[in-house]
Amino acid sequence: MRASLPLIGLVLALGCSSSRMEPGTVLAVGVWGGERANLIVGPDSVRAEFDCASGRLDAPVVLDALGRFDVGGTYRFEAGPVFAPVPARWTGQVVETAGGSEVTLEVTVHDPKADPLQLGPFHLKSGVRLTLGLCA
């Protein structure tokens, strides 16, 4: 699957004329940013940046025919005492807009010491990377 990652940029750059995508398409390598979040997709890894937090996805973001995804990973709070990363579920959808591709991202944090925490939705645009706030 890693060999197909560079091709995905071409697939998404060509655009989708409908809301359907080729199942198995992988989210394009690059930066996706929006208010309060960045998603950095590399050829071998996917990581997320938030104000006072970060995360990693355990696998490439593979899209279904409607552009949806569901990937396991971890989330790490970085404000106050910094603890080890906790399990998280990364879900969302890629859609084509007039301004290009957009990812709607939600994160469900499964801290074993707390109730599940739902974060998002975050709306991230391809090619955008925002400077996030610093934690005290």
XYZ file of N, CA and C in Angstrom:
408
model
N 0.830 -1.190 0.000
C 0.000 0.000 0.000
C 0.874 1.253 0.000
N 2.046 1.190 0.616
C 2.908 2.373 0.667
C 3.322 2.834 -0.717
N 3.463 1.905 -1.638
C 3.859 2.286 -2.990
C 2.797 3.145 -3.655
N 1.542 3.019 -3.234
C 0.478 3.790 -3.868
C 0.305 5.179 -3.274
N 0.968 5.475 -2.153
C 0.786 6.780 -1.514
C 1.142 7.955 -2.415
N 2.261 7.947 -3.154
C 2.537 9.096 -4.013
C 1.476 9.288 -5.096
N 0.832 8.223 -5.518
C -0.197 8.330 -6.546
C -1.452 9.010 -6.039
N -1.670 8.957 -4.738
C -2.913 9.512 -4.212
C -2.991 11.019 -4.406
N -1.863 11.703 -4.332
C -1.865 13.142 -4.586
C -2.401 13.440 -5.976
N -1.991 12.622 -6.927
C -2.481 12.787 -8.293
C -3.978 12.516 -8.359
N -4.434 11.474 -7.701
C -5.863 11.141 -7.722
C -6.676 12.283 -7.149
N -6.275 12.805 -5.984
C -7.034 13.893 -5.377
C -6.855 15.200 -6.138
N -5.706 15.404 -6.754
C -5.493 16.625 -7.527
C -6.397 16.669 -8.761
N -6.713 15.502 -9.294
C -7.597 15.462 -10.441
C -9.032 15.814 -10.069
N -9.333 15.703 -8.786
C -10.661 16.082 -8.306
C -11.675 14.991 -8.521
N -12.764 15.141 -7.825
C -13.876 14.205 -7.946
C -15.066 14.982 -8.465
N -15.662 14.495 -9.504
C -16.813 15.193 -10.058
C -18.091 14.833 -9.325
N -18.027 13.853 -8.451
C -19.196 13.482 -7.663
C -18.744 13.239 -6.233
N -19.684 12.844 -5.388
C -19.349 12.594 -3.998
C -18.752 11.211 -3.814
N -18.614 10.431 -4.870
C -18.067 9.079 -4.773
C -16.575 9.101 -5.065
N -15.857 8.225 -4.372
C -14.417 8.082 -4.575
C -14.123 6.620 -4.843
N -12.977 6.376 -5.365
C -12.534 5.008 -5.578
C -12.240 4.397 -4.202
N -12.959 3.334 -3.811
C -12.675 2.713 -2.512
C -11.213 2.274 -2.439
N -10.601 2.474 -1.297
C -9.202 2.121 -1.114
C -8.249 3.271 -1.378
N -8.768 4.415 -1.824
C -7.937 5.595 -2.018
C -7.342 5.997 -0.667
N -6.098 6.391 -0.664
C -5.409 6.794 0.562
C -5.312 8.320 0.583
N -5.525 8.907 1.759
C -5.442 10.359 1.914
C -4.095 10.870 1.412
N -4.126 11.946 0.649
C -2.932 12.495 0.005
C -1.864 12.899 1.008
N -0.626 12.594 0.672
C 0.523 13.032 1.468
C 0.567 14.548 1.440
N 0.807 15.152 2.587
C 0.888 16.601 2.680
C 0.303 17.087 3.984
N 0.081 18.371 4.039
C -0.438 19.002 5.253
C -1.891 19.382 5.020
N -2.708 19.131 6.023
C -4.120 19.484 6.030
C -4.330 20.296 7.296
N -4.775 21.531 7.183
C -4.910 22.371 8.371
C -6.220 23.114 8.409
N -6.582 23.516 9.618
C -7.797 24.281 9.836
C -7.779 24.851 11.235
N -8.884 25.412 11.641
C -8.953 26.033 12.959
C -8.645 25.012 14.044
N -7.578 25.276 14.798
C -7.168 24.497 15.969
C -6.591 23.119 15.675
N -6.267 22.781 14.420
C -5.739 21.445 14.137
C -4.966 21.408 12.821
N -3.961 20.540 12.789
C -3.228 20.207 11.571
C -3.117 18.690 11.499
N -3.212 18.148 10.310
C -2.995 16.731 10.065
C -1.837 16.649 9.085
N -0.758 15.975 9.479
C 0.429 15.866 8.638
C 0.512 14.426 8.156
N 0.319 14.251 6.852
C 0.293 12.928 6.249
C 1.609 12.713 5.525
N 2.385 11.748 5.994
C 3.640 11.401 5.348
C 3.499 10.093 4.599
N 4.550 9.686 3.897
C 4.476 8.432 3.157
C 4.374 7.214 4.077
N 4.859 7.344 5.320
C 4.849 6.211 6.246
C 4.152 6.501 7.565
N 3.617 7.703 7.749
C 3.010 8.039 9.034
C 1.975 9.141 8.876
N 1.081 9.212 9.860
C 0.102 10.290 9.925
C 0.107 10.784 11.358
N 0.300 12.095 11.526
C 0.264 12.662 12.872
C -0.622 13.901 12.870
N -1.074 14.238 14.062
C -1.970 15.381 14.209
C -1.394 16.340 15.233
N -1.639 17.623 15.015
C -1.234 18.676 15.945
C -2.472 19.463 16.342
N -2.595 19.736 17.632
C -3.692 20.526 18.162
C -3.103 21.535 19.134
N -3.903 22.525 19.547
C -3.489 23.367 20.664
C -3.367 22.450 21.876
N -2.180 22.338 22.445
C -1.943 21.590 23.682
C -2.174 20.089 23.580
N -2.056 19.505 22.401
C -2.221 18.058 22.247
C -1.626 17.621 20.915
N -1.433 16.304 20.784
C -0.953 15.739 19.527
C -1.502 14.326 19.401
N -1.321 13.749 18.228
C -1.798 12.391 18.025
C -1.087 11.713 16.883
N -1.249 10.407 16.850
C -0.690 9.587 15.778
C -1.747 8.588 15.343
N -1.789 8.343 14.052
C -2.682 7.328 13.521
C -1.862 6.078 13.250
N -2.454 4.916 13.522
C -1.725 3.653 13.424
C -1.581 3.126 12.005
N -2.311 3.691 11.055
C -2.314 3.174 9.690
C -2.596 4.319 8.737
N -2.344 4.092 7.448
C -2.713 5.113 6.465
C -4.219 5.364 6.517
N -4.624 6.557 6.114
C -6.039 6.919 6.078
C -6.602 6.438 4.739
N -7.276 5.289 4.784
C -7.858 4.680 3.597
C -9.332 5.068 3.535
N -9.746 5.587 2.387
C -11.103 6.094 2.216
C -12.016 5.050 1.592
N -13.293 5.085 1.998
C -14.285 4.244 1.337
C -14.858 5.006 0.141
N -15.894 4.479 -0.488
C -16.456 5.091 -1.692
C -17.044 6.476 -1.446
N -17.400 6.774 -0.188
C -17.945 8.091 0.146
C -16.892 9.016 0.760
N -15.630 8.576 0.746
C -14.553 9.394 1.281
C -14.409 9.308 2.790
N -15.081 8.363 3.436
C -15.030 8.229 4.893
C -13.846 7.366 5.313
N -13.416 7.577 6.566
C -12.344 6.757 7.122
C -12.564 6.538 8.611
N -11.901 5.508 9.144
C -11.974 5.139 10.557
C -10.663 4.428 10.880
N -9.794 5.094 11.654
C -8.449 4.585 11.908
C -8.156 4.663 13.406
N -7.542 3.621 13.943
C -7.096 3.642 15.331
C -5.817 4.437 15.466
N -5.498 4.821 16.683
C -4.267 5.548 16.938
C -4.187 5.961 18.383
N -3.430 7.011 18.632
C -3.252 7.513 19.993
C -3.430 9.025 20.020
N -3.684 9.536 21.219
C -3.859 10.962 21.461
C -3.099 11.294 22.734
N -2.447 12.446 22.740
C -1.649 12.832 23.910
C -1.982 14.261 24.307
N -2.459 14.416 25.543
C -2.687 15.745 26.102
C -1.329 16.330 26.477
N -1.090 17.603 26.156
C 0.206 18.225 26.419
C 0.077 19.488 27.248
N -1.033 19.622 27.965
C -1.229 20.755 28.868
C -1.232 20.209 30.295
N -0.660 20.959 31.208
C -0.583 20.478 32.589
C 0.375 19.307 32.642
N 0.122 18.350 33.526
C 1.002 17.170 33.550
C 0.856 16.407 32.236
N 1.966 16.073 31.635
C 1.938 15.363 30.360
C 2.002 13.866 30.651
N 1.004 13.152 30.161
C 0.934 11.717 30.378
C 1.242 10.987 29.081
N 1.334 9.677 29.179
C 1.565 8.855 27.998
C 0.366 8.969 27.055
N 0.582 8.740 25.772
C -0.539 8.745 24.834
C -1.583 7.700 25.225
N -2.843 7.991 24.914
C -3.943 7.073 25.191
C -4.589 6.667 23.865
N -5.286 5.536 23.845
C -5.930 5.109 22.599
C -6.948 6.133 22.107
N -7.067 6.223 20.778
C -8.023 7.149 20.163
C -8.515 6.550 18.855
N -9.692 6.956 18.471
C -10.287 6.565 17.188
C -10.389 7.818 16.347
N -9.848 7.791 15.134
C -9.801 8.921 14.218
C -10.777 8.634 13.081
N -11.830 9.425 12.988
C -12.839 9.210 11.954
C -13.079 10.502 11.187
N -13.618 10.365 10.006
C -13.935 11.562 9.242
C -14.293 11.251 7.816
N -14.237 12.316 7.010
C -14.601 12.199 5.611
C -13.848 13.253 4.804
N -13.457 12.871 3.600
C -12.844 13.794 2.646
C -13.908 14.161 1.622
N -14.051 15.461 1.374
C -14.991 15.938 0.360
C -14.283 16.938 -0.534
N -14.776 17.033 -1.738
C -14.270 18.035 -2.677
C -15.137 19.270 -2.545
N -14.508 20.439 -2.381
C -15.226 21.703 -2.297
C -14.741 22.607 -3.424
N -15.359 23.754 -3.559
C -14.942 24.713 -4.585
C -13.489 25.128 -4.376
N -13.031 25.138 -3.124
C -11.661 25.539 -2.820
C -10.671 24.402 -2.783
N -11.075 23.182 -3.112
C -10.183 22.026 -3.084
C -10.686 20.972 -2.115
N -9.811 20.051 -1.760
C -10.187 18.963 -0.864
C -10.252 19.442 0.575
N -11.207 18.878 1.324
C -11.355 19.198 2.745
C -11.591 17.911 3.524
N -10.935 17.799 4.673
C -11.134 16.675 5.582
C -11.939 17.174 6.770
N -13.017 16.477 7.081
C -13.719 16.697 8.334
C -13.241 15.594 9.267
N -12.619 15.975 10.387
C -11.965 15.041 11.295
C -12.609 15.097 12.672
N -12.865 13.927 13.246
C -13.310 13.810 14.630
C -12.412 12.807 15.322
N -12.159 13.034 16.612
C -11.311 12.154 17.399
C -12.087 11.745 18.646
N -12.122 10.456 18.906
C -12.706 9.958 20.148
C -11.552 9.415 20.984
N -11.296 10.071 22.115
C -10.193 9.704 23.006
C -10.726 8.711 24.024
N -10.031 7.577 24.147
C -10.430 6.508 25.060
C -9.420 6.381 26.188
N -9.347 7.391 27.034
C -8.473 7.354 28.203
C -9.041 6.332 29.185
N -8.260 5.321 29.572
C -8.792 4.301 30.479
C -9.193 4.851 31.852
N -8.757 6.074 32.174
C -9.065 6.670 33.475
C -10.212 7.677 33.403
N -10.871 7.781 32.249
C -11.933 8.778 32.087
C -12.959 8.273 31.071
N -14.091 8.968 31.014
C -15.100 8.667 30.002
C -14.554 9.033 28.627
N -15.040 8.379 27.565
C -14.601 8.751 26.219
C -14.847 10.245 25.968
N -13.920 10.868 25.280
C -13.991 12.294 24.980
C -14.052 12.470 23.470
N -15.098 13.129 22.986
C -15.275 13.386 21.555
C -14.738 14.778 21.233
N -13.804 14.870 20.276
C -13.219 16.141 19.856
C -13.549 16.394 18.388
N -13.865 17.624 18.070
C -14.173 17.983 16.699
C -15.653 18.241 16.538
N -16.070 18.435 15.330
C -15.320 18.209 14.101
C -14.334 19.337 13.804
N -13.237 18.936 13.192
C -12.235 19.867 12.688
C -12.351 19.844 11.162
N -12.324 21.002 10.538
C -12.425 21.104 9.086
C -11.055 21.529 8.562
N -10.381 20.615 7.867
C -8.994 20.807 7.445
C -8.911 20.888 5.934
N -8.177 21.883 5.440
C -8.002 22.088 3.997
C -6.618 21.604 3.572
N -6.553 21.027 2.405
C -5.298 20.552 1.847
C -4.348 21.719 1.604
N -3.077 21.531 1.968
C -2.057 22.534 1.719
C -1.992 23.657 2.737
N -2.784 23.588 3.802
C -2.811 24.630 4.837
C -2.200 24.080 6.113
N -1.296 24.846 6.731
C -0.763 24.488 8.044
C -0.817 25.710 8.923
N -1.554 25.589 10.011
C -1.736 26.720 10.914
C -0.753 26.671 12.060
N -0.398 27.835 12.559
C 0.395 27.933 13.781
C -0.577 27.805 14.937
N -0.314 26.852 15.805
C -1.221 26.577 16.914
C -0.725 27.258 18.179
N -1.641 27.429 19.139
C -1.309 28.081 20.398
C -0.352 27.258 21.246
N 0.425 27.947 22.056
C 1.347 27.283 22.958
C 0.672 26.983 24.281
N 1.092 25.923 24.913
C 0.535 25.558 26.224
C 1.435 26.085 27.323
N 0.817 26.493 28.407
C 1.591 26.993 29.549
C 2.016 25.862 30.438
